[in-house]
PDB file of C-alpha atoms and ligand atoms in Angstrom:
ATOM      1  CA  MET A 736     -31.553 -10.955  -8.788  1.00  0.00           C
ATOM      2  CA  ILE A 737     -34.943  -9.784 -10.146  1.00  0.00           C
ATOM      3  CA  PHE A 738     -38.566 -10.723  -8.929  1.00  0.00           C
ATOM      4  CA  GLU A 739     -41.424 -10.777 -11.082  1.00  0.00           C
ATOM      5  CA  ARG A 740     -45.103 -11.494  -9.647  1.00  0.00           C
ATOM      6  CA  LEU A 741     -46.857 -13.922 -12.254  1.00  0.00           C
ATOM      7  CA  ASP A 742     -49.969 -14.175 -10.210  1.00  0.00           C
ATOM      8  CA  ASP A 743     -51.140 -14.307  -6.940  1.00  0.00           C
ATOM      9  CA  HIS A 744     -49.193 -17.666  -6.205  1.00  0.00           C
ATOM     10  CA  ALA A 745     -46.735 -17.406  -8.724  1.00  0.00           C
ATOM     11  CA  LEU A 746     -43.081 -15.559  -9.424  1.00  0.00           C
ATOM     12  CA  ARG A 747     -40.536 -15.719 -11.651  1.00  0.00           C
ATOM     13  CA  VAL A 748     -36.942 -14.967 -10.182  1.00  0.00           C
ATOM     14  CA  THR A 749     -33.880 -14.291 -12.131  1.00  0.00           C
ATOM     15  CA  THR A 750     -30.779 -15.349 -10.470  1.00  0.00           C
ATOM     16  CA  SER A 751     -27.039 -14.117 -10.894  1.00  0.00           C
ATOM     17  CA  CYS A 752     -23.530 -15.617 -10.008  1.00  0.00           C
ATOM     18  CA  LYS A 753     -20.506 -14.961  -9.005  1.00  0.00           C
ATOM     19  CA  LEU A 754     -16.722 -15.077  -9.595  1.00  0.00           C
ATOM     20  CA  ASN A 755     -14.011 -15.377  -7.049  1.00  0.00           C
ATOM     21  CA  LEU A 756     -11.510 -12.355  -8.455  1.00  0.00           C
ATOM     22  CA  PHE A 757      -8.856 -13.943  -5.416  1.00  0.00           C
ATOM     23  CA  LEU A 758      -9.298 -17.084  -3.600  1.00  0.00           C
ATOM     24  CA  GLU A 759      -6.839 -17.795  -0.709  1.00  0.00           C
ATOM     25  CA  VAL A 760      -7.687 -20.958   1.477  1.00  0.00           C
ATOM     26  CA  ILE A 761      -5.872 -20.259   4.871  1.00  0.00           C
ATOM     27  CA  GLU A 762      -6.253 -23.855   6.633  1.00  0.00           C
ATOM     28  CA  ARG A 763      -9.041 -26.347   7.642  1.00  0.00           C
ATOM     29  CA  ARG A 764     -11.052 -25.960  10.553  1.00  0.00           C
ATOM     30  CA  PRO A 765     -12.049 -28.062  13.329  1.00  0.00           C
ATOM     31  CA  ASP A 766     -15.745 -28.376  11.809  1.00  0.00           C
ATOM     32  CA  GLY A 767     -13.874 -29.554   8.615  1.00  0.00           C
ATOM     33  CA  TYR A 768     -14.657 -26.573   6.743  1.00  0.00           C
ATOM     34  CA  HIS A 769     -11.561 -24.009   5.308  1.00  0.00           C
ATOM     35  CA  GLU A 770     -11.124 -20.755   6.453  1.00  0.00           C
ATOM     36  CA  LEU A 771     -11.135 -18.824   3.144  1.00  0.00           C
ATOM     37  CA  ALA A 772      -9.767 -15.129   2.354  1.00  0.00           C
ATOM     38  CA  SER A 773     -11.567 -13.848  -0.668  1.00  0.00           C
ATOM     39  CA  LEU A 774     -12.967 -11.561  -2.854  1.00  0.00           C
ATOM     40  CA  PHE A 775     -16.392 -12.286  -4.671  1.00  0.00           C
ATOM     41  CA  GLN A 776     -17.823 -10.275  -7.395  1.00  0.00           C
ATOM     42  CA  GLU A 777     -21.305 -11.112  -8.175  1.00  0.00           C
ATOM     43  CA  LEU A 778     -22.474 -10.879 -12.197  1.00  0.00           C
ATOM     44  CA  ALA A 779     -25.455 -10.002 -14.477  1.00  0.00           C
ATOM     45  CA  TRP A 780     -26.165 -13.742 -15.655  1.00  0.00           C
ATOM     46  CA  GLY A 781     -28.223 -16.463 -13.859  1.00  0.00           C
ATOM     47  CA  ASP A 782     -30.733 -19.278 -13.861  1.00  0.00           C
ATOM     48  CA  GLU A 783     -34.646 -18.392 -14.457  1.00  0.00           C
ATOM     49  CA  LEU A 784     -36.859 -19.992 -11.583  1.00  0.00           C
ATOM     50  CA  ARG A 785     -40.442 -19.868 -11.371  1.00  0.00           C
ATOM     51  CA  LEU A 786     -41.857 -20.828  -8.230  1.00  0.00           C
ATOM     52  CA  PHE A 787     -45.849 -22.307  -8.338  1.00  0.00           C
ATOM     53  CA  LEU A 788     -46.975 -21.920  -4.929  1.00  0.00           C
ATOM     54  CA  GLU A 789     -50.371 -24.747  -4.313  1.00  0.00           C
ATOM     55  CA  PRO A 790     -52.263 -23.416  -0.838  1.00  0.00           C
ATOM     56  CA  GLY A 791     -53.529 -26.675   1.335  1.00  0.00           C
ATOM     57  CA  GLY A 792     -50.905 -28.946   0.155  1.00  0.00           C
ATOM     58  CA  THR A 793     -48.328 -31.028   2.519  1.00  0.00           C
ATOM     59  CA  GLY A 794     -45.381 -29.202   1.774  1.00  0.00           C
ATOM     60  CA  ARG A 795     -44.306 -31.555  -1.347  1.00  0.00           C
ATOM     61  CA  VAL A 796     -41.797 -30.007  -3.348  1.00  0.00           C
ATOM     62  CA  ARG A 797     -41.238 -30.241  -7.021  1.00  0.00           C
ATOM     63  CA  CYS A 798     -38.255 -29.519  -9.480  1.00  0.00           C
ATOM     64  CA  VAL A 799     -38.977 -29.238 -12.974  1.00  0.00           C
ATOM     65  CA  SER A 800     -35.692 -28.716 -14.837  1.00  0.00           C
ATOM     66  CA  GLY A 801     -35.867 -31.013 -17.645  1.00  0.00           C
ATOM     67  CA  ASP A 802     -33.095 -32.698 -16.559  1.00  0.00           C
ATOM     68  CA  PRO A 803     -33.700 -35.746 -14.619  1.00  0.00           C
ATOM     69  CA  VAL A 804     -30.380 -35.992 -12.935  1.00  0.00           C
ATOM     70  CA  LEU A 805     -30.988 -32.438 -11.246  1.00  0.00           C
ATOM     71  CA  ASP A 806     -34.861 -33.100 -10.562  1.00  0.00           C
ATOM     72  CA  ALA A 807     -33.766 -36.225  -8.381  1.00  0.00           C
ATOM     73  CA  ASP A 808     -31.236 -34.935  -6.609  1.00  0.00           C
ATOM     74  CA  PRO A 809     -31.194 -34.963  -2.693  1.00  0.00           C
ATOM     75  CA  GLY A 810     -28.290 -32.192  -2.990  1.00  0.00           C
ATOM     76  CA  ASN A 811     -30.618 -29.779  -5.288  1.00  0.00           C
ATOM     77  CA  LEU A 812     -30.115 -26.810  -3.400  1.00  0.00           C
ATOM     78  CA  CYS A 813     -33.598 -24.807  -4.292  1.00  0.00           C
ATOM     79  CA  VAL A 814     -35.122 -28.070  -3.667  1.00  0.00           C
ATOM     80  CA  ARG A 815     -33.194 -28.011  -0.290  1.00  0.00           C
ATOM     81  CA  ALA A 816     -34.117 -24.566   0.371  1.00  0.00           C
ATOM     82  CA  ALA A 817     -37.566 -24.827  -0.184  1.00  0.00           C
ATOM     83  CA  HIS A 818     -38.153 -27.801   2.378  1.00  0.00           C
ATOM     84  CA  ALA A 819     -36.286 -26.008   4.681  1.00  0.00           C
ATOM     85  CA  TRP A 820     -38.067 -22.590   4.542  1.00  0.00           C
ATOM     86  CA  LEU A 821     -41.499 -24.410   4.112  1.00  0.00           C
ATOM     87  CA  ARG A 822     -40.702 -26.544   7.204  1.00  0.00           C
ATOM     88  CA  GLU A 823     -39.568 -23.694   9.526  1.00  0.00           C
ATOM     89  CA  ARG A 824     -41.797 -20.841   8.017  1.00  0.00           C
ATOM     90  CA  ALA A 825     -45.274 -22.026   6.614  1.00  0.00           C
ATOM     91  CA  GLY A 826     -46.985 -23.049   9.498  1.00  0.00           C
ATOM     92  CA  GLY A 827     -46.976 -26.686   9.129  1.00  0.00           C
ATOM     93  CA  GLU A 828     -45.926 -27.037   5.482  1.00  0.00           C
ATOM     94  CA  ARG A 829     -49.245 -25.763   4.232  1.00  0.00           C
ATOM     95  CA  PHE A 830     -48.178 -25.433   0.914  1.00  0.00           C
ATOM     96  CA  ASP A 831     -47.127 -27.600  -2.237  1.00  0.00           C
ATOM     97  CA  LEU A 832     -44.156 -26.129  -4.345  1.00  0.00           C
ATOM     98  CA  THR A 833     -43.177 -26.579  -8.042  1.00  0.00           C
ATOM     99  CA  ILE A 834     -40.126 -24.706  -8.840  1.00  0.00           C
ATOM    100  CA  GLU A 835     -39.743 -24.831 -12.854  1.00  0.00           C
ATOM    101  CA  LEU A 836     -36.000 -24.527 -12.897  1.00  0.00           C
ATOM    102  CA  GLU A 837     -34.382 -22.957 -16.321  1.00  0.00           C
ATOM    103  CA  LYS A 838     -30.735 -24.027 -15.905  1.00  0.00           C
ATOM    104  CA  ARG A 839     -28.245 -21.703 -17.626  1.00  0.00           C
ATOM    105  CA  LEU A 840     -25.255 -21.429 -15.492  1.00  0.00           C
ATOM    106  CA  PRO A 841     -23.185 -24.604 -15.420  1.00  0.00           C
ATOM    107  CA  ALA A 842     -22.897 -26.746 -12.401  1.00  0.00           C
ATOM    108  CA  GLY A 843     -20.000 -27.571 -10.856  1.00  0.00           C
ATOM    109  CA  GLY A 844     -18.604 -24.500 -12.555  1.00  0.00           C
ATOM    110  CA  GLY A 845     -17.666 -22.663  -9.434  1.00  0.00           C
ATOM    111  CA  ILE A 846     -20.099 -19.734 -10.368  1.00  0.00           C
ATOM    112  CA  GLY A 847     -21.962 -20.373  -7.712  1.00  0.00           C
ATOM    113  CA  GLY A 848     -25.109 -21.438  -9.914  1.00  0.00           C
ATOM    114  CA  GLY A 849     -26.925 -23.937  -7.144  1.00  0.00           C
ATOM    115  CA  SER A 850     -26.074 -21.291  -4.655  1.00  0.00           C
ATOM    116  CA  GLY A 851     -27.791 -18.632  -5.759  1.00  0.00           C
ATOM    117  CA  ASP A 852     -30.824 -21.145  -6.781  1.00  0.00           C
ATOM    118  CA  GLY A 853     -31.238 -21.574  -3.075  1.00  0.00           C
ATOM    119  CA  VAL A 854     -31.172 -18.079  -2.265  1.00  0.00           C
ATOM    120  CA  ALA A 855     -33.738 -17.124  -4.800  1.00  0.00           C
ATOM    121  CA  VAL A 856     -36.113 -19.834  -3.412  1.00  0.00           C
ATOM    122  CA  LEU A 857     -35.490 -18.708   0.368  1.00  0.00           C
ATOM    123  CA  ARG A 858     -36.592 -14.907  -0.925  1.00  0.00           C
ATOM    124  CA  GLY A 859     -38.908 -16.005  -3.601  1.00  0.00           C
ATOM    125  CA  LEU A 860     -40.938 -17.973  -0.651  1.00  0.00           C
ATOM    126  CA  GLN A 861     -40.934 -15.295   1.250  1.00  0.00           C
ATOM    127  CA  ARG A 862     -42.441 -13.074  -1.212  1.00  0.00           C
ATOM    128  CA  LEU A 863     -45.165 -15.501  -2.052  1.00  0.00           C
ATOM    129  CA  VAL A 864     -46.189 -16.176   1.447  1.00  0.00           C
ATOM    130  CA  GLY A 865     -45.908 -12.700   2.399  1.00  0.00           C
ATOM    131  CA  ALA A 866     -43.856 -13.485   5.309  1.00  0.00           C
ATOM    132  CA  GLU A 867     -40.483 -11.766   5.296  1.00  0.00           C
ATOM    133  CA  ASP A 868     -37.905 -13.183   7.447  1.00  0.00           C
ATOM    134  CA  THR A 869     -35.720 -11.053   9.716  1.00  0.00           C
ATOM    135  CA  PRO A 870     -32.090 -10.439   8.267  1.00  0.00           C
ATOM    136  CA  ALA A 871     -30.879 -12.725  11.305  1.00  0.00           C
ATOM    137  CA  ALA A 872     -33.006 -15.451   9.730  1.00  0.00           C
ATOM    138  CA  SER A 873     -32.359 -15.063   6.221  1.00  0.00           C
ATOM    139  CA  TYR A 874     -28.392 -15.336   7.148  1.00  0.00           C
ATOM    140  CA  GLU A 875     -28.741 -18.145   8.995  1.00  0.00           C
ATOM    141  CA  ARG A 876     -31.112 -20.063   6.515  1.00  0.00           C
ATOM    142  CA  ALA A 877     -28.818 -19.216   3.625  1.00  0.00           C
ATOM    143  CA  LEU A 878     -26.034 -20.303   5.203  1.00  0.00           C
ATOM    144  CA  ALA A 879     -27.250 -24.060   6.552  1.00  0.00           C
ATOM    145  CA  ILE A 880     -28.043 -24.149   2.141  1.00  0.00           C
ATOM    146  CA  GLY A 881     -24.488 -23.891   1.300  1.00  0.00           C
ATOM    147  CA  SER A 882     -21.561 -21.604   2.271  1.00  0.00           C
ATOM    148  CA  ASP A 883     -21.728 -19.631  -0.842  1.00  0.00           C
ATOM    149  CA  CYS A 884     -25.184 -18.513   0.231  1.00  0.00           C
ATOM    150  CA  PRO A 885     -24.714 -15.893   2.172  1.00  0.00           C
ATOM    151  CA  PHE A 886     -23.384 -13.562  -0.138  1.00  0.00           C
ATOM    152  CA  PHE A 887     -26.091 -14.137  -2.409  1.00  0.00           C
ATOM    153  CA  LEU A 888     -28.078 -12.223   0.033  1.00  0.00           C
ATOM    154  CA  TRP A 889     -25.691  -8.856  -0.753  1.00  0.00           C
ATOM    155  CA  GLY A 890     -24.432  -9.524  -4.128  1.00  0.00           C
ATOM    156  CA  GLY A 891     -22.190  -7.279  -5.517  1.00  0.00           C
ATOM    157  CA  THR A 892     -18.669  -6.995  -4.637  1.00  0.00           C
ATOM    158  CA  ALA A 893     -17.533  -8.379  -1.274  1.00  0.00           C
ATOM    159  CA  VAL A 894     -14.857  -9.537   0.792  1.00  0.00           C
ATOM    160  CA  VAL A 895     -16.087 -12.858   2.291  1.00  0.00           C
ATOM    161  CA  ARG A 896     -14.250 -14.533   4.751  1.00  0.00           C
ATOM    162  CA  GLY A 897     -14.647 -17.474   7.510  1.00  0.00           C
ATOM    163  CA  ARG A 898     -16.176 -20.569   5.242  1.00  0.00           C
ATOM    164  CA  GLY A 899     -18.036 -18.206   3.628  1.00  0.00           C
ATOM    165  CA  GLU A 900     -20.526 -16.726   6.593  1.00  0.00           C
ATOM    166  CA  HIS A 901     -18.214 -13.298   6.979  1.00  0.00           C
ATOM    167  CA  VAL A 902     -19.626 -11.153   3.863  1.00  0.00           C
ATOM    168  CA  ARG A 903     -18.356  -7.644   4.123  1.00  0.00           C
ATOM    169  CA  PRO A 904     -19.442  -5.455   0.735  1.00  0.00           C
ATOM    170  CA  VAL A 905     -16.655  -2.902  -0.671  1.00  0.00           C
ATOM    171  CA  ARG A 906     -16.524  -0.461  -2.851  1.00  0.00           C
ATOM    172  CA  VAL A 907     -13.555  -1.223  -5.299  1.00  0.00           C
ATOM    173  CA  PRO A 908     -12.051   1.433  -7.220  1.00  0.00           C
ATOM    174  CA  ALA A 909     -10.781  -0.073 -10.350  1.00  0.00           C
ATOM    175  CA  LEU A 910     -14.096  -1.679 -10.425  1.00  0.00           C
ATOM    176  CA  ALA A 911     -16.490   1.217 -10.978  1.00  0.00           C
ATOM    177  CA  ALA A 912     -16.634   1.492 -14.746  1.00  0.00           C
ATOM    178  CA  GLU A 913     -19.830   0.758 -16.297  1.00  0.00           C
ATOM    179  CA  ASP A 914     -18.170  -0.420 -19.524  1.00  0.00           C
ATOM    180  CA  LEU A 915     -15.890  -3.397 -17.583  1.00  0.00           C
ATOM    181  CA  ARG A 916     -17.087  -6.851 -19.166  1.00  0.00           C
ATOM    182  CA  PHE A 917     -15.931 -10.168 -17.709  1.00  0.00           C
ATOM    183  CA  CYS A 918     -14.917 -13.164 -20.233  1.00  0.00           C
ATOM    184  CA  LEU A 919     -16.310 -16.733 -18.916  1.00  0.00           C
ATOM    185  CA  VAL A 920     -15.050 -19.707 -20.164  1.00  0.00           C
ATOM    186  CA  LEU A 921     -16.703 -22.193 -19.582  1.00  0.00           C
ATOM    187  CA  PRO A 922     -14.856 -25.760 -20.229  1.00  0.00           C
ATOM    188  CA  GLY A 923     -18.315 -28.255 -19.518  1.00  0.00           C
ATOM    189  CA  LEU A 924     -16.217 -29.824 -16.763  1.00  0.00           C
ATOM    190  CA  HIS A 925     -18.309 -30.616 -13.366  1.00  0.00           C
ATOM    191  CA  VAL A 926     -15.493 -30.406 -10.892  1.00  0.00           C
ATOM    192  CA  PRO A 927     -16.732 -31.263  -7.813  1.00  0.00           C
ATOM    193  CA  THR A 928     -16.165 -28.813  -4.634  1.00  0.00           C
ATOM    194  CA  GLY A 929     -15.034 -31.081  -1.694  1.00  0.00           C
ATOM    195  CA  PRO A 930     -12.537 -33.723  -3.596  1.00  0.00           C
ATOM    196  CA  VAL A 931     -10.706 -29.745  -4.410  1.00  0.00           C
ATOM    197  CA  PHE A 932     -10.780 -28.838  -0.643  1.00  0.00           C
ATOM    198  CA  GLN A 933      -9.315 -32.357   0.332  1.00  0.00           C
ATOM    199  CA  ARG A 934      -6.639 -32.034  -1.817  1.00  0.00           C
ATOM    200  CA  PHE A 935      -5.907 -28.713  -0.789  1.00  0.00           C
ATOM    201  CA  HIS A 936      -5.493 -30.361   3.063  1.00  0.00           C
ATOM    202  CA  ALA A 937      -4.043 -33.422   1.969  1.00  0.00           C
ATOM    203  CA  GLY A 938      -1.004 -31.290   0.681  1.00  0.00           C
ATOM    204  CA  GLY A 939      -0.292 -30.059   3.321  1.00  0.00           C
ATOM    205  CA  GLY A 940      -2.780 -27.144   2.975  1.00  0.00           C
ATOM    206  CA  ARG A 941      -2.218 -23.843   4.404  1.00  0.00           C
ATOM    207  CA  GLY A 942      -2.083 -20.633   2.590  1.00  0.00           C
ATOM    208  CA  GLU A 943      -0.642 -17.083   3.553  1.00  0.00           C
ATOM    209  CA  ARG A 944      -1.609 -14.790   0.784  1.00  0.00           C
ATOM    210  CA  ALA A 945      -4.648 -13.473   2.538  1.00  0.00           C
ATOM    211  CA  ALA A 946      -2.847 -10.125   3.191  1.00  0.00           C
ATOM    212  CA  GLU A 947      -3.160  -9.009  -0.400  1.00  0.00           C
ATOM    213  CA  LEU A 948      -6.579  -9.210  -0.227  1.00  0.00           C
ATOM    214  CA  GLU A 949      -7.126  -5.691   1.019  1.00  0.00           C
ATOM    215  CA  ALA A 950      -4.805  -4.267  -1.124  1.00  0.00           C
ATOM    216  CA  LEU A 951      -6.443  -5.598  -4.153  1.00  0.00           C
ATOM    217  CA  VAL A 952     -10.079  -4.378  -2.717  1.00  0.00           C
ATOM    218  CA  GLY A 953      -7.808  -0.794  -2.911  1.00  0.00           C
ATOM    219  CA  SER A 954      -6.839  -0.995  -6.680  1.00  0.00           C
ATOM    220  CA  SER A 955      -7.733   2.140  -8.771  1.00  0.00           C
ATOM    221  CA  ASP A 956      -6.571   0.564 -12.051  1.00  0.00           C
ATOM    222  CA  LEU A 957      -7.567  -2.181 -14.245  1.00  0.00           C
ATOM    223  CA  ASP A 958      -4.094  -3.543 -14.479  1.00  0.00           C
ATOM    224  CA  THR A 959      -3.516  -3.637 -10.936  1.00  0.00           C
ATOM    225  CA  LEU A 960      -6.441  -5.219 -10.028  1.00  0.00           C
ATOM    226  CA  ARG A 961      -6.346  -7.897 -13.055  1.00  0.00           C
ATOM    227  CA  ALA A 962      -2.556  -8.580 -11.815  1.00  0.00           C
ATOM    228  CA  GLY A 963      -3.953  -9.643  -8.146  1.00  0.00           C
ATOM    229  CA  PHE A 964      -6.279 -12.104  -9.390  1.00  0.00           C
ATOM    230  CA  TRP A 965      -5.695 -15.193  -8.183  1.00  0.00           C
ATOM    231  CA  ASN A 966      -7.178 -18.722  -6.572  1.00  0.00           C
ATOM    232  CA  ARG A 967      -4.940 -20.865  -4.215  1.00  0.00           C
ATOM    233  CA  LEU A 968      -7.410 -23.830  -5.422  1.00  0.00           C
ATOM    234  CA  GLU A 969      -6.711 -23.769  -9.042  1.00  0.00           C
ATOM    235  CA  ARG A 970      -3.239 -26.375  -8.997  1.00  0.00           C
ATOM    236  CA  CYS A 971      -6.344 -28.988  -6.346  1.00  0.00           C
ATOM    237  CA  ALA A 972      -8.550 -28.321  -9.360  1.00  0.00           C
ATOM    238  CA  GLN A 973      -6.586 -29.392 -11.867  1.00  0.00           C
ATOM    239  CA  GLU A 974      -5.032 -32.419  -9.968  1.00  0.00           C
ATOM    240  CA  VAL A 975      -9.157 -33.484  -9.523  1.00  0.00           C
ATOM    241  CA  GLU A 976      -9.684 -32.442 -13.234  1.00  0.00           C
ATOM    242  CA  PRO A 977      -6.586 -32.481 -15.302  1.00  0.00           C
ATOM    243  CA  ALA A 978      -8.028 -31.014 -18.437  1.00  0.00           C
ATOM    244  CA  LEU A 979      -8.159 -27.557 -16.333  1.00  0.00           C
ATOM    245  CA  VAL A 980      -4.597 -27.556 -17.362  1.00  0.00           C
ATOM    246  CA  GLU A 981      -5.105 -27.207 -21.350  1.00  0.00           C
ATOM    247  CA  VAL A 982      -7.232 -24.316 -20.270  1.00  0.00           C
ATOM    248  CA  ARG A 983      -4.972 -22.553 -18.265  1.00  0.00           C
ATOM    249  CA  ARG A 984      -2.219 -23.005 -20.890  1.00  0.00           C
ATOM    250  CA  ALA A 985      -4.450 -21.868 -23.482  1.00  0.00           C
ATOM    251  CA  LEU A 986      -6.115 -18.997 -22.248  1.00  0.00           C
ATOM    252  CA  ASP A 987      -1.911 -17.648 -21.263  1.00  0.00           C
ATOM    253  CA  ARG A 988      -1.143 -18.088 -24.763  1.00  0.00           C
ATOM    254  CA  SER A 989      -3.974 -16.418 -26.398  1.00  0.00           C
ATOM    255  CA  TRP A 990      -5.044 -13.659 -24.124  1.00  0.00           C
ATOM    256  CA  ARG A 991      -3.186 -10.410 -23.289  1.00  0.00           C
ATOM    257  CA  VAL A 992      -4.477 -10.274 -19.825  1.00  0.00           C
ATOM    258  CA  PRO A 993      -4.429 -12.690 -16.694  1.00  0.00           C
ATOM    259  CA  ALA A 994      -6.633 -15.511 -16.713  1.00  0.00           C
ATOM    260  CA  ALA A 995      -7.852 -16.662 -13.399  1.00  0.00           C
ATOM    261  CA  MET A 996     -10.153 -19.637 -12.178  1.00  0.00           C
ATOM    262  CA  SER A 997     -13.359 -19.262 -10.208  1.00  0.00           C
ATOM    263  CA  GLY A 998     -14.269 -21.200  -6.751  1.00  0.00           C
ATOM    264  CA  SER A 999     -13.172 -24.528  -7.366  1.00  0.00           C
ATOM    265  CA  GLY A1000     -13.360 -24.292 -10.934  1.00  0.00           C
ATOM    266  CA  SER A1001     -13.919 -25.442 -13.595  1.00  0.00           C
ATOM    267  CA  THR A1002     -14.995 -21.793 -14.887  1.00  0.00           C
ATOM    268  CA  TYR A1003     -11.829 -19.726 -16.076  1.00  0.00           C
ATOM    269  CA  PHE A1004     -12.104 -15.662 -16.190  1.00  0.00           C
ATOM    270  CA  GLY A1005     -10.450 -12.459 -17.345  1.00  0.00           C
ATOM    271  CA  LEU A1006     -11.732  -8.750 -17.163  1.00  0.00           C
ATOM    272  CA  PHE A1007     -11.931  -6.270 -20.004  1.00  0.00           C
ATOM    273  CA  GLY A1008     -12.170  -2.714 -20.620  1.00  0.00           C
ATOM    274  CA  ASP A1009     -15.249  -3.083 -22.848  1.00  0.00           C
ATOM    275  CA  GLU A1010     -17.735  -5.304 -24.595  1.00  0.00           C
ATOM    276  CA  GLY A1011     -15.661  -5.322 -27.751  1.00  0.00           C
ATOM    277  CA  GLU A1012     -12.519  -6.928 -25.917  1.00  0.00           C
ATOM    278  CA  ALA A1013     -14.269  -8.893 -24.051  1.00  0.00           C
ATOM    279  CA  ARG A1014     -15.890 -10.617 -27.668  1.00  0.00           C
ATOM    280  CA  GLU A1015     -12.217 -10.630 -28.870  1.00  0.00           C
ATOM    281  CA  ALA A1016     -11.125 -12.482 -25.723  1.00  0.00           C
ATOM    282  CA  ALA A1017     -14.039 -14.802 -26.578  1.00  0.00           C
ATOM    283  CA  ALA A1018     -13.215 -15.621 -29.601  1.00  0.00           C
ATOM    284  CA  ALA A1019      -9.779 -16.341 -28.963  1.00  0.00           C
ATOM    285  CA  ALA A1020     -10.671 -18.391 -26.444  1.00  0.00           C
ATOM    286  CA  GLU A1021     -12.777 -20.632 -28.215  1.00  0.00           C
ATOM    287  CA  ARG A1022     -10.497 -21.116 -31.540  1.00  0.00           C
ATOM    288  CA  ALA A1023      -7.728 -21.860 -28.632  1.00  0.00           C
ATOM    289  CA  LEU A1024      -9.814 -24.477 -27.215  1.00  0.00           C
ATOM    290  CA  PRO A1025     -12.282 -26.229 -29.299  1.00  0.00           C
ATOM    291  CA  GLY A1026     -15.039 -27.808 -27.426  1.00  0.00           C
ATOM    292  CA  VAL A1027     -15.715 -24.904 -24.729  1.00  0.00           C
ATOM    293  CA  SER A1028     -18.306 -21.995 -24.484  1.00  0.00           C
ATOM    294  CA  THR A1029     -18.048 -18.579 -23.271  1.00  0.00           C
ATOM    295  CA  ARG A1030     -20.091 -15.327 -21.963  1.00  0.00           C
ATOM    296  CA  VAL A1031     -19.380 -11.998 -21.978  1.00  0.00           C
ATOM    297  CA  VAL A1032     -21.070 -10.396 -18.597  1.00  0.00           C
ATOM    298  CA  ALA A1033     -21.048  -7.283 -16.855  1.00  0.00           C
ATOM    299  CA  ALA A1034     -20.796  -6.971 -13.095  1.00  0.00           C
ATOM    300  CA  ALA A1035     -23.985  -6.750 -11.320  1.00  0.00           C
ATOM    301  CA  ARG A1036     -24.212  -3.871  -8.523  1.00  0.00           C
ATOM    302  CA  GLY A1037     -25.892  -5.683  -5.698  1.00  0.00           C
ATOM    303  CA  ALA A1038     -29.174  -3.811  -5.825  1.00  0.00           C
ATOM    304  CA  ARG A1039     -32.174  -5.671  -4.363  1.00  0.00           C
ATOM    305  CA  SER A1040     -35.307  -5.451  -6.054  1.00  0.00           C
TER     306      SER A1040
HETATM  307  O1  LIG B 524     -20.908 -25.285   1.832  1.00  0.00           O
HETATM  308  P1  LIG B 524     -21.197 -25.661   0.748  1.00  0.00           P
HETATM  309  O2  LIG B 524     -22.280 -27.251   0.711  1.00  0.00           O
HETATM  310  O3  LIG B 524     -20.838 -25.744  -0.383  1.00  0.00           O
HETATM  311  O4  LIG B 524     -19.642 -26.925   0.633  1.00  0.00           O
HETATM  312  C1  LIG B 524     -19.477 -28.056  -0.069  1.00  0.00           C
HETATM  313  C2  LIG B 524     -18.086 -28.674   0.228  1.00  0.00           C
HETATM  314  O5  LIG B 524     -16.884 -28.115   0.078  1.00  0.00           O
HETATM  315  C3  LIG B 524     -18.033 -29.152   1.780  1.00  0.00           C
HETATM  316  O6  LIG B 524     -18.754 -30.002   1.973  1.00  0.00           O
HETATM  317  C4  LIG B 524     -16.484 -28.861   2.301  1.00  0.00           C
HETATM  318  O7  LIG B 524     -16.242 -30.532   1.861  1.00  0.00           O
HETATM  319  C5  LIG B 524     -15.987 -27.938   1.385  1.00  0.00           C
HETATM  320  N1  LIG B 524     -15.586 -26.444   1.787  1.00  0.00           N
HETATM  321  C6  LIG B 524     -14.834 -26.503   2.861  1.00  0.00           C
HETATM  322  N2  LIG B 524     -14.538 -25.065   2.810  1.00  0.00           N
HETATM  323  C7  LIG B 524     -15.348 -24.125   2.418  1.00  0.00           C
HETATM  324  C8  LIG B 524     -16.501 -24.484   1.853  1.00  0.00           C
HETATM  325  C9  LIG B 524     -16.661 -25.564   1.273  1.00  0.00           C
HETATM  326  O8  LIG B 524     -13.993 -27.336   3.028  1.00  0.00           O
HETATM  327  N3  LIG B 524     -15.082 -22.808   3.194  1.00  0.00           N
END
């Protein structure tokens, strides 16, 4: 996540997104969330947010994205994050906030776009107001916004467990090479997370492959790592959005490396040795799947700026 001060009351934030390189769902918990065992990877591709703080306000928060549906959405994570932070930290909401949001990451894409926006606002407001949260308070606030949000406080590569609350940064030897590139295949489909988890539960949901995660973290070569990419939710996501079945089939036919789905869909991805290989894969995916878009992107290393 990159922060640039525009003036005393304005800040630009460029967010990042994530992939789930491995995602096992263990079972539903008594609180209704599902227990996960996942390998998250932060990517250097994100939305742009510009935060304009107006002192003397009453806690009004406005999102301006050019998409009236998103701007009015009560589930919009950047607005929810702003309300929560201003209410709890800004001494009785003494500010109004306008968030100009340039949305580049697809919503309902399983790559954490909304979660990254929420964390960007939580961290951006601390800088703008000059009131740093303790790490514990940042973490609690992030988790209250969404299950994927705590990960974005660390970024990089991490093993994530629980519903997303346990984040353990790791160094996977096979991911160390600077030239590696992910090719993202974005089918333009909005897959809602809740119904995908409900399918998992309705199908008797219990996952038993969590032990494979630690072996994957130790992978020292690219082929072993790629062979371990896997997502328990893929079949459930395909039941919710049947068009994903053809995305999987086309990638299996046209890529020499394994493809995997991220989160609860709809984004698929593969990992390639360098930019050239990833661009060839992107072209092959676009030929095989008219109407999808692709994106070649590097891993982000989780450096906090
Ligand atoms: O936490 P978040 O709002 O992102 O989750 C959206 C929905 O996805 C939850 O309401 C829940 O239905 C489902 N979910 C789940 N288990 C998780 C994460 C999300 O069941 N670990």
